[in-house]
Coordinates of C-alpha atoms in Angstrom, one line a residue:
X1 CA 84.1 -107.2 -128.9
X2 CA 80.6 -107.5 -131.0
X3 CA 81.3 -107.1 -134.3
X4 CA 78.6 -104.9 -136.6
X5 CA 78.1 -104.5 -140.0
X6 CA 78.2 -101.0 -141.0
X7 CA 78.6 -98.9 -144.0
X8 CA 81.5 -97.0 -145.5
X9 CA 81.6 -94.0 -145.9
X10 CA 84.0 -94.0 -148.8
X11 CA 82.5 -96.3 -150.4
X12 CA 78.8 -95.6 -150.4
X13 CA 76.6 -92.2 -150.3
X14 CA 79.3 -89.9 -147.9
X15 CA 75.8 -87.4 -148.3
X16 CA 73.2 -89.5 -147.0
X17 CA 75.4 -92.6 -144.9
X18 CA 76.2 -91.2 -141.5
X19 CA 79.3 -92.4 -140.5
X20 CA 80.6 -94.6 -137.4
X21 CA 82.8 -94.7 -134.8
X22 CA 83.2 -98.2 -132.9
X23 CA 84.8 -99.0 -129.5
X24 CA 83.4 -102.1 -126.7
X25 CA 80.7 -100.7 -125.5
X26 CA 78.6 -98.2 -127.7
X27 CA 78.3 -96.8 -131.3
X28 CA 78.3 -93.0 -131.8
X29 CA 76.7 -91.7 -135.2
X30 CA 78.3 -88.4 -136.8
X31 CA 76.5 -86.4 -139.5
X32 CA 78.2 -85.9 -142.7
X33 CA 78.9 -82.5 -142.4
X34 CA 81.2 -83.2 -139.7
X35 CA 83.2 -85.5 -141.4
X36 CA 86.5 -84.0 -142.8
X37 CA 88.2 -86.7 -144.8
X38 CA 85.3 -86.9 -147.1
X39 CA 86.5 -85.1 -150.5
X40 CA 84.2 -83.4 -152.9
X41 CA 85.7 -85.0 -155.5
X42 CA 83.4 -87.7 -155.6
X43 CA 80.4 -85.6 -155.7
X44 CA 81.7 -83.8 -159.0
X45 CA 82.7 -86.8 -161.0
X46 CA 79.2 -89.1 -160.4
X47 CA 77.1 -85.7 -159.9
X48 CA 78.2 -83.6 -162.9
X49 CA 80.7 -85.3 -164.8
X50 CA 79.0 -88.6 -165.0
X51 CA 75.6 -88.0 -165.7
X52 CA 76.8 -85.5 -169.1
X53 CA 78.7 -88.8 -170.0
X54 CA 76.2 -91.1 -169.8
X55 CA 73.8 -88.7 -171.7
X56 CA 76.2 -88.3 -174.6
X57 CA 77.9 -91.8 -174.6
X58 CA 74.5 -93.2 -174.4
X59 CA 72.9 -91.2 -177.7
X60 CA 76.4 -92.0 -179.6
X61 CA 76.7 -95.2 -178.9
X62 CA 73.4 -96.1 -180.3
X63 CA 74.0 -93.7 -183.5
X64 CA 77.2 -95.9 -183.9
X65 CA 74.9 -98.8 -183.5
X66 CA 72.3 -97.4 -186.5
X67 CA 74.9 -96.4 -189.0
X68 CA 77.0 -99.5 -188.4
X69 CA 74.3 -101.6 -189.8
X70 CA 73.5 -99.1 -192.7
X71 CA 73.8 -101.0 -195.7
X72 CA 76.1 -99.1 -197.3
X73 CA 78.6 -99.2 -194.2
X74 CA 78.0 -102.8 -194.2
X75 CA 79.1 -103.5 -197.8
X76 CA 81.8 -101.8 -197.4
X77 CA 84.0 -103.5 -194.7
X78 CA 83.7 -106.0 -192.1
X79 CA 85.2 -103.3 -189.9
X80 CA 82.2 -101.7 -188.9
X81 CA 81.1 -105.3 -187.5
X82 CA 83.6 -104.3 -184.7
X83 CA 82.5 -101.0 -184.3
X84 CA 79.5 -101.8 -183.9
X85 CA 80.0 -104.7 -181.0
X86 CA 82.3 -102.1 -179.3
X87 CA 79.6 -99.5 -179.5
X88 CA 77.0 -101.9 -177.7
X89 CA 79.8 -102.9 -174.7
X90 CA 80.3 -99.4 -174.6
X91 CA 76.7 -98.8 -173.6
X92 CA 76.2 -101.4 -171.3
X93 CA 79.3 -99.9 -169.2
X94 CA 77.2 -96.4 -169.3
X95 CA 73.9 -97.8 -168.0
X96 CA 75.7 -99.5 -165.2
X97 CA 76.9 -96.7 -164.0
X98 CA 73.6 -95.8 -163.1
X99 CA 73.2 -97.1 -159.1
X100 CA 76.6 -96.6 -158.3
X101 CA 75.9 -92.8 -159.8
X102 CA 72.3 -92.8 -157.8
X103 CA 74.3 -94.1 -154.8
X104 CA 76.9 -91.2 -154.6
X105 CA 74.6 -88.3 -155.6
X106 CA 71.7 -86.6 -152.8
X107 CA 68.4 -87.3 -155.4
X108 CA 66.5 -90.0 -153.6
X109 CA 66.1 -91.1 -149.9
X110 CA 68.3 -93.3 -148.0
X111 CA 65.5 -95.8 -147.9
X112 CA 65.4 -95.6 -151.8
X113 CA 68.9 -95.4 -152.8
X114 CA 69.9 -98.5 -150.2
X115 CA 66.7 -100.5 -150.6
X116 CA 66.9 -104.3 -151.5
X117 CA 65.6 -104.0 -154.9
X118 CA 68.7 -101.1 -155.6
X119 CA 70.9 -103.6 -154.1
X120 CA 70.3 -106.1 -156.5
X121 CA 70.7 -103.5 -159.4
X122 CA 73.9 -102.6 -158.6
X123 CA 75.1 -106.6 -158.2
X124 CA 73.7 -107.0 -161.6
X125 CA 75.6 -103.5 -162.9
X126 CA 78.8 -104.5 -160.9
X127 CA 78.3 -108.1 -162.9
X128 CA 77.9 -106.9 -166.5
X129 CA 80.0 -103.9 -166.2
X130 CA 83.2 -105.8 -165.6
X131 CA 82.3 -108.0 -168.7
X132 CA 81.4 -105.3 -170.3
X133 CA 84.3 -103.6 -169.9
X134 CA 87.3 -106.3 -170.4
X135 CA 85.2 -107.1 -173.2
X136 CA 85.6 -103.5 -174.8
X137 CA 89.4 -104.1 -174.5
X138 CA 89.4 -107.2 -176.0
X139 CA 87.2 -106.0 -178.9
X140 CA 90.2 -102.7 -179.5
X141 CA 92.3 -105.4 -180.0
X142 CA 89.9 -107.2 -182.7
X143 CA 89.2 -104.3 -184.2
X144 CA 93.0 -103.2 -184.5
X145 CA 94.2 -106.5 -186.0
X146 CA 91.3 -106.6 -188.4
X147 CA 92.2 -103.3 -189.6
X148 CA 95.4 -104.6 -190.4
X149 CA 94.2 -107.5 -191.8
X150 CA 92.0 -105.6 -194.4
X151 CA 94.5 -103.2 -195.3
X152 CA 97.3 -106.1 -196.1
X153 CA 94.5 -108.0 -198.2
X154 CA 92.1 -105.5 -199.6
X155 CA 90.4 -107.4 -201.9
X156 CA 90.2 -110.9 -200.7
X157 CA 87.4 -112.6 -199.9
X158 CA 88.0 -115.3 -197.5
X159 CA 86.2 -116.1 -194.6
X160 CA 87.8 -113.9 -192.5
X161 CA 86.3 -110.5 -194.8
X162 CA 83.0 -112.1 -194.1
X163 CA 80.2 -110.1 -191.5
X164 CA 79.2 -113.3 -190.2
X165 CA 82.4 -115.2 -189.3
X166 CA 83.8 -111.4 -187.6
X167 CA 79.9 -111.6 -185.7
X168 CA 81.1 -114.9 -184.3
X169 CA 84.5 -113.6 -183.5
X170 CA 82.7 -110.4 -181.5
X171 CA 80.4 -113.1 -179.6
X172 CA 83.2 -115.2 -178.5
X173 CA 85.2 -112.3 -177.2
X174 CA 82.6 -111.4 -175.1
X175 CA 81.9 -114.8 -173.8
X176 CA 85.2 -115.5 -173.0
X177 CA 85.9 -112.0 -170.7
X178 CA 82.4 -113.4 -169.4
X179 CA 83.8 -116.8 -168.4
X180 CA 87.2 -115.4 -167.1
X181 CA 85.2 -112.9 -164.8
X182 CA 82.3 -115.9 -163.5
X183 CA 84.6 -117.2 -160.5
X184 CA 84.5 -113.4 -159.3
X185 CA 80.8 -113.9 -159.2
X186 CA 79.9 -116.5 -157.2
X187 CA 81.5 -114.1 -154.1
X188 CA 79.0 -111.7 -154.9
X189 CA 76.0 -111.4 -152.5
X190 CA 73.5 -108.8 -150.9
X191 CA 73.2 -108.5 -147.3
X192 CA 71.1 -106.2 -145.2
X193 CA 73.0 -103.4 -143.2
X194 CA 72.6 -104.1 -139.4
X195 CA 73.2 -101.4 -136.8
X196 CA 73.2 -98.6 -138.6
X197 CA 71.9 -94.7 -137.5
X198 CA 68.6 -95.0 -139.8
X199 CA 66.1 -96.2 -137.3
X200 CA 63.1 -97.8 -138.4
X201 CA 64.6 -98.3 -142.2
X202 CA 65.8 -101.6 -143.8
X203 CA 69.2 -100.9 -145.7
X204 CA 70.6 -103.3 -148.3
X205 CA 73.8 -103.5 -149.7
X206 CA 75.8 -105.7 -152.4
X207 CA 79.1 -106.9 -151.0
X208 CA 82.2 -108.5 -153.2
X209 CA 84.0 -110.8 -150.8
X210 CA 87.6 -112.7 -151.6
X211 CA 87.9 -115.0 -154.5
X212 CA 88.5 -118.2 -152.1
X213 CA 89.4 -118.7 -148.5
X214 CA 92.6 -120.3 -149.8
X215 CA 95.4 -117.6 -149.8
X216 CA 96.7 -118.8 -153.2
X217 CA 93.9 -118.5 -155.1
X218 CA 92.9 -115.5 -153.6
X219 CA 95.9 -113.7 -154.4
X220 CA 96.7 -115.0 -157.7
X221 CA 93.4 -114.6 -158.7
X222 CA 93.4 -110.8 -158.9
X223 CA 96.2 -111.0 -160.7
X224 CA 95.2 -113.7 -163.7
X225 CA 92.5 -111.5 -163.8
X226 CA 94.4 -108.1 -164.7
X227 CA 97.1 -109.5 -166.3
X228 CA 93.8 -111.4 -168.9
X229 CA 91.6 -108.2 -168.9
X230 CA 94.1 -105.6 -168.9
X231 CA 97.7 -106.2 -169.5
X232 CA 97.8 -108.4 -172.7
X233 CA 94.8 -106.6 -174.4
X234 CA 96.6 -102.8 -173.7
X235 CA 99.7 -104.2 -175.2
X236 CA 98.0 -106.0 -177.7
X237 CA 96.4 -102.7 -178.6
X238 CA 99.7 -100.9 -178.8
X239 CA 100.3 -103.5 -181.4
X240 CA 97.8 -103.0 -183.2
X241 CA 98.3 -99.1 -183.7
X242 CA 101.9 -99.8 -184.4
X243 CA 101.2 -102.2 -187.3
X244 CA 99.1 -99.7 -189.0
X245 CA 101.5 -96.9 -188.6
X246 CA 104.1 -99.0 -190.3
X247 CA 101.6 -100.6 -192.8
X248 CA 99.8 -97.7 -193.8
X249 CA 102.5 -95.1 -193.8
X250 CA 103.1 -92.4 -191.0
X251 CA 103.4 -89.6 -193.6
X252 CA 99.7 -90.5 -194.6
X253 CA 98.2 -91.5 -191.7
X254 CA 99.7 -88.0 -190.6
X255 CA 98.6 -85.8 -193.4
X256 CA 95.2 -87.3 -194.3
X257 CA 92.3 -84.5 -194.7
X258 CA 90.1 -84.8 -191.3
X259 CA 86.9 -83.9 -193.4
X260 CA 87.3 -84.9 -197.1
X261 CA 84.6 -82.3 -198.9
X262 CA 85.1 -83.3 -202.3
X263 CA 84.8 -86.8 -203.8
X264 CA 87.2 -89.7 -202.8
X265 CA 88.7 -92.5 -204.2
X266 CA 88.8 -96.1 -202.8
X267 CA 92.1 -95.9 -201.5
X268 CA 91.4 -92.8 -200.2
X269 CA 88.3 -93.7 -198.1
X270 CA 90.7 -96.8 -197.1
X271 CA 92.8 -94.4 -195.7
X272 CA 90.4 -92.5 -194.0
X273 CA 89.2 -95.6 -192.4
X274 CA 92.3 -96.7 -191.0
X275 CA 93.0 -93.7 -189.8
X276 CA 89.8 -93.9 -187.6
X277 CA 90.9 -96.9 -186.1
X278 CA 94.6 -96.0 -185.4
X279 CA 93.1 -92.7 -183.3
X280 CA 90.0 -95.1 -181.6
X281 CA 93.0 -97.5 -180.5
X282 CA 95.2 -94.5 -179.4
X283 CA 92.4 -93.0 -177.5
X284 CA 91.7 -96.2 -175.8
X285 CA 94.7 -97.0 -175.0
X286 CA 95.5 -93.8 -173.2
X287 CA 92.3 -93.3 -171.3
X288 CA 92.7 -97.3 -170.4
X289 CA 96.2 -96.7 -169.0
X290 CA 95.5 -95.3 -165.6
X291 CA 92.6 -97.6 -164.8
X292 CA 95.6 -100.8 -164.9
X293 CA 97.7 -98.5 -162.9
X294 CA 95.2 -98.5 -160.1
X295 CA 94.5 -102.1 -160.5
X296 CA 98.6 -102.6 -160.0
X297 CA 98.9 -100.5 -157.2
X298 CA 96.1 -101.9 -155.5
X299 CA 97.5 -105.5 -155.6
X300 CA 101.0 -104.7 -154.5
X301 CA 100.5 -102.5 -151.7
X302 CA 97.6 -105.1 -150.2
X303 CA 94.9 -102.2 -150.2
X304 CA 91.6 -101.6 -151.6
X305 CA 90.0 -98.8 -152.4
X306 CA 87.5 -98.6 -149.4
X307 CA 91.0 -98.0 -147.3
X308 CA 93.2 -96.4 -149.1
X309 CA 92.5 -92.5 -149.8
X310 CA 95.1 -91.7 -152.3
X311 CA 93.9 -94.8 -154.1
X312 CA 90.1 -94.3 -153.8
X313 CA 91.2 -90.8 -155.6
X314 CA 92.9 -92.5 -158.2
X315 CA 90.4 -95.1 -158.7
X316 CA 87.7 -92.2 -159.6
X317 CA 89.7 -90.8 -162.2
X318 CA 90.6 -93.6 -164.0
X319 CA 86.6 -94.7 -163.7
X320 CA 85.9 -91.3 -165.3
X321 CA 88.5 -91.6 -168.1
X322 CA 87.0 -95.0 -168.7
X323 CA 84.1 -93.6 -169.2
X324 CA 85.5 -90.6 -171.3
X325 CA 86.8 -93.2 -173.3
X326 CA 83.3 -95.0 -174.2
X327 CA 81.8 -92.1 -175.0
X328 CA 84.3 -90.4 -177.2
X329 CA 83.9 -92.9 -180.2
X330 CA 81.1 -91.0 -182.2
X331 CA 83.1 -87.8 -182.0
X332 CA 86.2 -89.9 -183.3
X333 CA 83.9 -91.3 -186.3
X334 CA 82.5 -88.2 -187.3
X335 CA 85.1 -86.1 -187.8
X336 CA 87.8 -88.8 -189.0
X337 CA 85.6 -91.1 -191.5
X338 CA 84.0 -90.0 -194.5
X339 CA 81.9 -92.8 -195.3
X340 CA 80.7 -92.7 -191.3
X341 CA 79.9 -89.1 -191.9
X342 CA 78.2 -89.5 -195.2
X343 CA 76.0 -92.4 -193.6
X344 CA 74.8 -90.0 -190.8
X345 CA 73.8 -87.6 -193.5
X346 CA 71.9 -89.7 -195.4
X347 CA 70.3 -91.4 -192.6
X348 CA 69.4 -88.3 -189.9
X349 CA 68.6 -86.3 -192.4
X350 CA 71.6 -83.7 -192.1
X351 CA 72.1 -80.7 -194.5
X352 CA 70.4 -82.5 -197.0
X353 CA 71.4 -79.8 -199.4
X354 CA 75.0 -80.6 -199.3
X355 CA 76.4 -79.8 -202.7
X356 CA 79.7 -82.5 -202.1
X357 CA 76.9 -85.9 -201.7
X358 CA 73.5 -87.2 -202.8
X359 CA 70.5 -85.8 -201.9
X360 CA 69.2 -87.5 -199.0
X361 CA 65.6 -89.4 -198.5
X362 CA 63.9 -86.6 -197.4
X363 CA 65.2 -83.6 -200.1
X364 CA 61.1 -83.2 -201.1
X365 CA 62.3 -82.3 -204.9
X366 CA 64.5 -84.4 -205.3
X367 CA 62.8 -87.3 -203.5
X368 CA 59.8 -87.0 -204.9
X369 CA 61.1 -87.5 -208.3
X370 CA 63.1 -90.4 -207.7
X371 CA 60.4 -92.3 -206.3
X372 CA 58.3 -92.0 -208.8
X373 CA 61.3 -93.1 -210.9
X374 CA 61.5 -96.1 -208.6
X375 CA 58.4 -97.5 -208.4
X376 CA 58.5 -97.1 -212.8
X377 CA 61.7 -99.5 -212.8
X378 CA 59.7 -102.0 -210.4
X379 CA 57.0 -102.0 -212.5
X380 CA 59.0 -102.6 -215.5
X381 CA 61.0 -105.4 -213.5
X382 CA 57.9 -106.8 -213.1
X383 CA 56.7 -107.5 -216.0
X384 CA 60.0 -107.6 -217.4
X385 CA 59.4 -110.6 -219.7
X386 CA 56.4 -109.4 -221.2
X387 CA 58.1 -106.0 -222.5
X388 CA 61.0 -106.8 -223.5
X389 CA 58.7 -109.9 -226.2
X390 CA 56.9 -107.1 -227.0
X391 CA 59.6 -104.2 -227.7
X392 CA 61.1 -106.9 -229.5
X393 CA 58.2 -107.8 -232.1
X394 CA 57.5 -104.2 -232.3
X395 CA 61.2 -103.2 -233.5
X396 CA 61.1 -105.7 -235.9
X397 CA 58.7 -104.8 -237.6
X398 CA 59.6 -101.9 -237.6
X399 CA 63.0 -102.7 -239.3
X400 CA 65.5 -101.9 -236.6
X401 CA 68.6 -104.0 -235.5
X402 CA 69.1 -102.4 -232.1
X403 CA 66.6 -104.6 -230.3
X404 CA 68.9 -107.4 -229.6
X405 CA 70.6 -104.5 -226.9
X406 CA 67.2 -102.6 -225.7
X407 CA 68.1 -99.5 -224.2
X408 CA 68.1 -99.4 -220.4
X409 CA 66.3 -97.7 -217.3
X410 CA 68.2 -95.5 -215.3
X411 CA 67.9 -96.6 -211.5
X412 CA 67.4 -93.5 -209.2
X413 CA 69.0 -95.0 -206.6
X414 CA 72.3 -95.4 -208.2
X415 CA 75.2 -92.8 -209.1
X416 CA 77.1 -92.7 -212.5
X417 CA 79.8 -90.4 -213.2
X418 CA 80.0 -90.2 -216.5
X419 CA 77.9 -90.9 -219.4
X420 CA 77.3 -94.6 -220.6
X421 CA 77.7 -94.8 -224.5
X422 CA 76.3 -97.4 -227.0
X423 CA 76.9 -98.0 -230.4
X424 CA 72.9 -98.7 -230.9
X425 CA 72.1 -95.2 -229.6
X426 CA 71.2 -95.7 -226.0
X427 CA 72.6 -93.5 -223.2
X428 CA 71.8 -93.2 -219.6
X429 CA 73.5 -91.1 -216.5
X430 CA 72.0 -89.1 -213.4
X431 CA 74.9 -86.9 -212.4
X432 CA 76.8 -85.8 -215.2
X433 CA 78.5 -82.3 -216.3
X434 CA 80.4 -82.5 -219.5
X435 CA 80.6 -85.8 -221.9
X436 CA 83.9 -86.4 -224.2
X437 CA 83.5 -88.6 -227.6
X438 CA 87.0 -90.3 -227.1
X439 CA 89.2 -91.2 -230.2
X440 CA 87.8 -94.4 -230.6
X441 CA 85.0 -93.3 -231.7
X442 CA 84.8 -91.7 -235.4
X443 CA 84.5 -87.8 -235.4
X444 CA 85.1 -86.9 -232.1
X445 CA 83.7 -84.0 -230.3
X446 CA 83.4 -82.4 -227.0
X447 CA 79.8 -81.6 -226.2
X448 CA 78.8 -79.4 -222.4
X449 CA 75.4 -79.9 -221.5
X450 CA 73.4 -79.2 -218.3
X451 CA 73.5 -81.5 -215.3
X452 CA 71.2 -83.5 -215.1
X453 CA 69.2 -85.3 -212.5
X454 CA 67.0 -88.6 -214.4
X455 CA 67.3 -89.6 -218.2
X456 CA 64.3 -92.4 -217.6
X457 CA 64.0 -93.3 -221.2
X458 CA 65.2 -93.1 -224.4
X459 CA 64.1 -93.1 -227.7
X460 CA 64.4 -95.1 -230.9
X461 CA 68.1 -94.8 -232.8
X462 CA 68.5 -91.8 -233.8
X463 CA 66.0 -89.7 -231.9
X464 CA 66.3 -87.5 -229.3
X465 CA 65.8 -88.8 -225.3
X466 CA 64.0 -86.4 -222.8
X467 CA 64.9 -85.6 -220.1
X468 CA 64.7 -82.8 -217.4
X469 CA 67.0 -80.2 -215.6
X470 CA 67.2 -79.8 -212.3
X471 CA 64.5 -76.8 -211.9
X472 CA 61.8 -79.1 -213.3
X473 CA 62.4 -77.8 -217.1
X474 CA 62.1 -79.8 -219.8
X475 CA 65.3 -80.4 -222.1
X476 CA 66.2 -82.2 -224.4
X477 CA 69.8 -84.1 -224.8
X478 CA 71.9 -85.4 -227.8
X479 CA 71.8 -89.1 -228.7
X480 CA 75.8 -90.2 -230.5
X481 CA 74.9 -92.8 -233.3
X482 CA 77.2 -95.3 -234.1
X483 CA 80.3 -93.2 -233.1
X484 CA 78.7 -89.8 -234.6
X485 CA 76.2 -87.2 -233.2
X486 CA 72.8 -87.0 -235.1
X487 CA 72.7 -84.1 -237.2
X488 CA 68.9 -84.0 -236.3
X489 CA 70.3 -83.9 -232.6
X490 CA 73.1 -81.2 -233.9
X491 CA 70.8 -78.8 -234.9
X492 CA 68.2 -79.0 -232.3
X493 CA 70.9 -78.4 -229.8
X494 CA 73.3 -75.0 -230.3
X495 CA 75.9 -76.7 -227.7
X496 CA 76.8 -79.4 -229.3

């Protein structure tokens, strides 16, 4: 019997690939339509499915990417240093999808979709798509025991709380899934298709052969694998969600707010935080399950999924519900984490004229006026030494104390919630409403003034400090001196 390398019809195009049927002495070719085993299944998940998965996985993954590095996410846990690792495995599995997808869908020739140059992609996809993907599991499980970690010992700073050290971590993960799945790689090769239906057309494939000729290793390989890459990093994730429902309270990982609209505390954006995480974990850990169910089944029963139907069914699934699951993650961020969603505001540019946050970089009023706040305070930074010498003659002579303290500068870029008082007369704030003269101070009064955007200087003791409202206005505002307000300032002003 002459033996003939042919494709499958399962496992390659079952549109374009004719399939075969083999005895001693000839080789009949039968046109798809024909063919009656072939399911339609696998033309709706890489046709439809897939495609709208790789277009929305791919554009979240790299918002996650952006934000993650926003310095204000950055500052504010080394969390986000896992997210953002996960969000890069995540698209790496999306683009290899991409032959495989090409492969199973009618778009290109059969001399395009099977050509040598193809076949090569799809060894390469098949190569950093596995890493890519035990590596995403491994990085859950980072990213679940960090989370634990943080909330336990919030305000530590050992190594451990450091971006750098947790980079290192996320590079090591991924090359040790890289080094567990290299053995796997020297089997793969690319061969040309002989004795196949296309005449006059040169058909390549990519072919994954056993792990060794040795029966032991080839069977316990599979195994090692899947018990490393899938197994202990599932269960490990299970952990992981576990610990934070015990750590950080079922009742309020339960009740937290999905969208906090007003302003948030720090154990409150904690919360929110860890919430995230224990639904990412969840989420993984669910859509993960039925792709190590496949991987069991196939090992017991001796079949692949080139033979077996019922499993080549299964195995589809499970690839789509993998790929659900590295899509999903922006969705999960967005609605879940505050300081995710404020970042994404700020940064795209969306609904800058949200009344609950900052105006964002490209609010024209607003914006405008800042920055020409800002580039004021660099100048003074500047030449810093030289003004405060001569503020500091000039007060003298003048007569007055205060100098030692000169008032400050408000910086644009910051947020104060409440007014900042000084016994030498000098106040600053941005985003105030009312201001309260508590009892420690001498004649205490409530005073309600306009909110204010800038204060960017203020007068000598005892004089007033302009200012201006929000439409542009001018206004003036109350200076308290020494514990008292200025009956100058009293009178000038109804409100106070």
């Amino acid at each position: 019997m002459s033996t003939i390398a042919y494709f499958n019809p399962v496992k390659y195009n079952p549109i374009q690939v004719y399939a075969f049927s083999f005895s001693d002495q000839e080789m009949d070719c039968t046109p798809f339509p024909a063919r009656e085993d072939i399911s339609i299944l696998s033309y709706i998940i890489h046709g439809i499915l897939v495609p709208v998965l790789f277009g929305i996985g791919l554009m979240g993954n790299f918002v996650i990417v952006v934000l993650s590095n926003h310095p204000s996410l950055r500052k504010e846990s080394a969390v986000f240093v896992y997210i953002c690792g996960l969000a890069v495995t995540n698209a790496i599995i999306l683009l290899c999808t991409v032959p495989t997808t090409l492969q199973q869908v009618e778009i290109f020739p059969a001399n395009v979709t099977f050509s040598r140059p193809m076949a090569y992609a799809d060894m390469v996809c098949y190569i950093f798509g596995t890493i890519g993907h035990h590596a995403s599991l491994w990085l859950l499980v980072m990213l679940g025991f960090f989370t634990v970690y943080s909330w336990r010992h919030p305000f530590t700073s050992s190594r451990m709380s450091r971006n750098s050290t947790n980079r290192i971590v996320v590079f090591v993960s991924v090359l040790v899934c890289a080094l567990i799945d290299f053995p796997r790689f020297l089997e793969v090769n690319v061969s040309e298709v002989m004795g196949h239906c296309f005449v006059g057309m040169s058909l390549w494939r990519f072919d994954v052969a056993e792990f060794s000729s040795r029966q032991l290793l080839a069977v316990a390989y599979p195994w090692l694998v899947t018990g490393l890459c899938h197994v202990m990093p599932l269960t490990l994730i299970l952990v992981g969600a576990m610990l934070l429902w015990r750590d950080a309270g079922w009742r309020q990982l339960r009740d937290a707010r999905v969208a906090l609209r007003t302003t948030s505390d720090v154990d409150q954006r904690r919360l929110g935080l860890v919430k995230t995480i224990w639904i990412v974990l969840l989420v993984g850990f669910s859509l993960e399950l039925p792709k190590l169910a496949v991987r069991i089944a196939e090992h017991v029963s001796g079949l692949t999924a080139d033979h077996g139907r019922i499993l080549y069914c299964a195995e589809l699934v499970a690839h789509y519900l993998c790929l659900i699951q590295t899509s999903v993650g922006f969705f999960l961020y967005t609605i879940y984490c505050s300081d995710f969603r404020k970042a994404l505001r700020r940064t795209f540019c969306c609904l800058c004229a949200d009344e609950y946050y900052e105006p964002c970089a490209c609010c024209s009023v607003s914006y405008r006026k800042n920055l020409k706040e800002i580039r004021k305070l660099d100048e003074r930074q500047s030449g810093r030494k030289t003004a405060k010498h001569a503020t500091s003659r000039r007060h003298r002579q003048n007569g007055n104390d205060w100098w030692r303290n000169p008032p400050r500068v408000v910086d644009p870029r910051r947020t104060y919630d409440s007014f900042d008082l000084y016994r030498n007369g000098s106040i600053y704030s941005t985003r105030s409403v009312t201001m309260t003269t508590t009892s420690g101070y001498p004649g205490g009064s409530v005073a309600s003034i306009p909110q204010y955007d800038v204060i960017p200087d203020v007068r000598n003791n005892g004089n007033d400090a302009k200012t201006s409202l929000r439409d542009g206005s001018p206004s003036m505002c109350h200076v308290i001196d020494n514990g008292r307000v200025s009956r100058d300032t009293a009178e000038d002003h109804p409100w106070v």
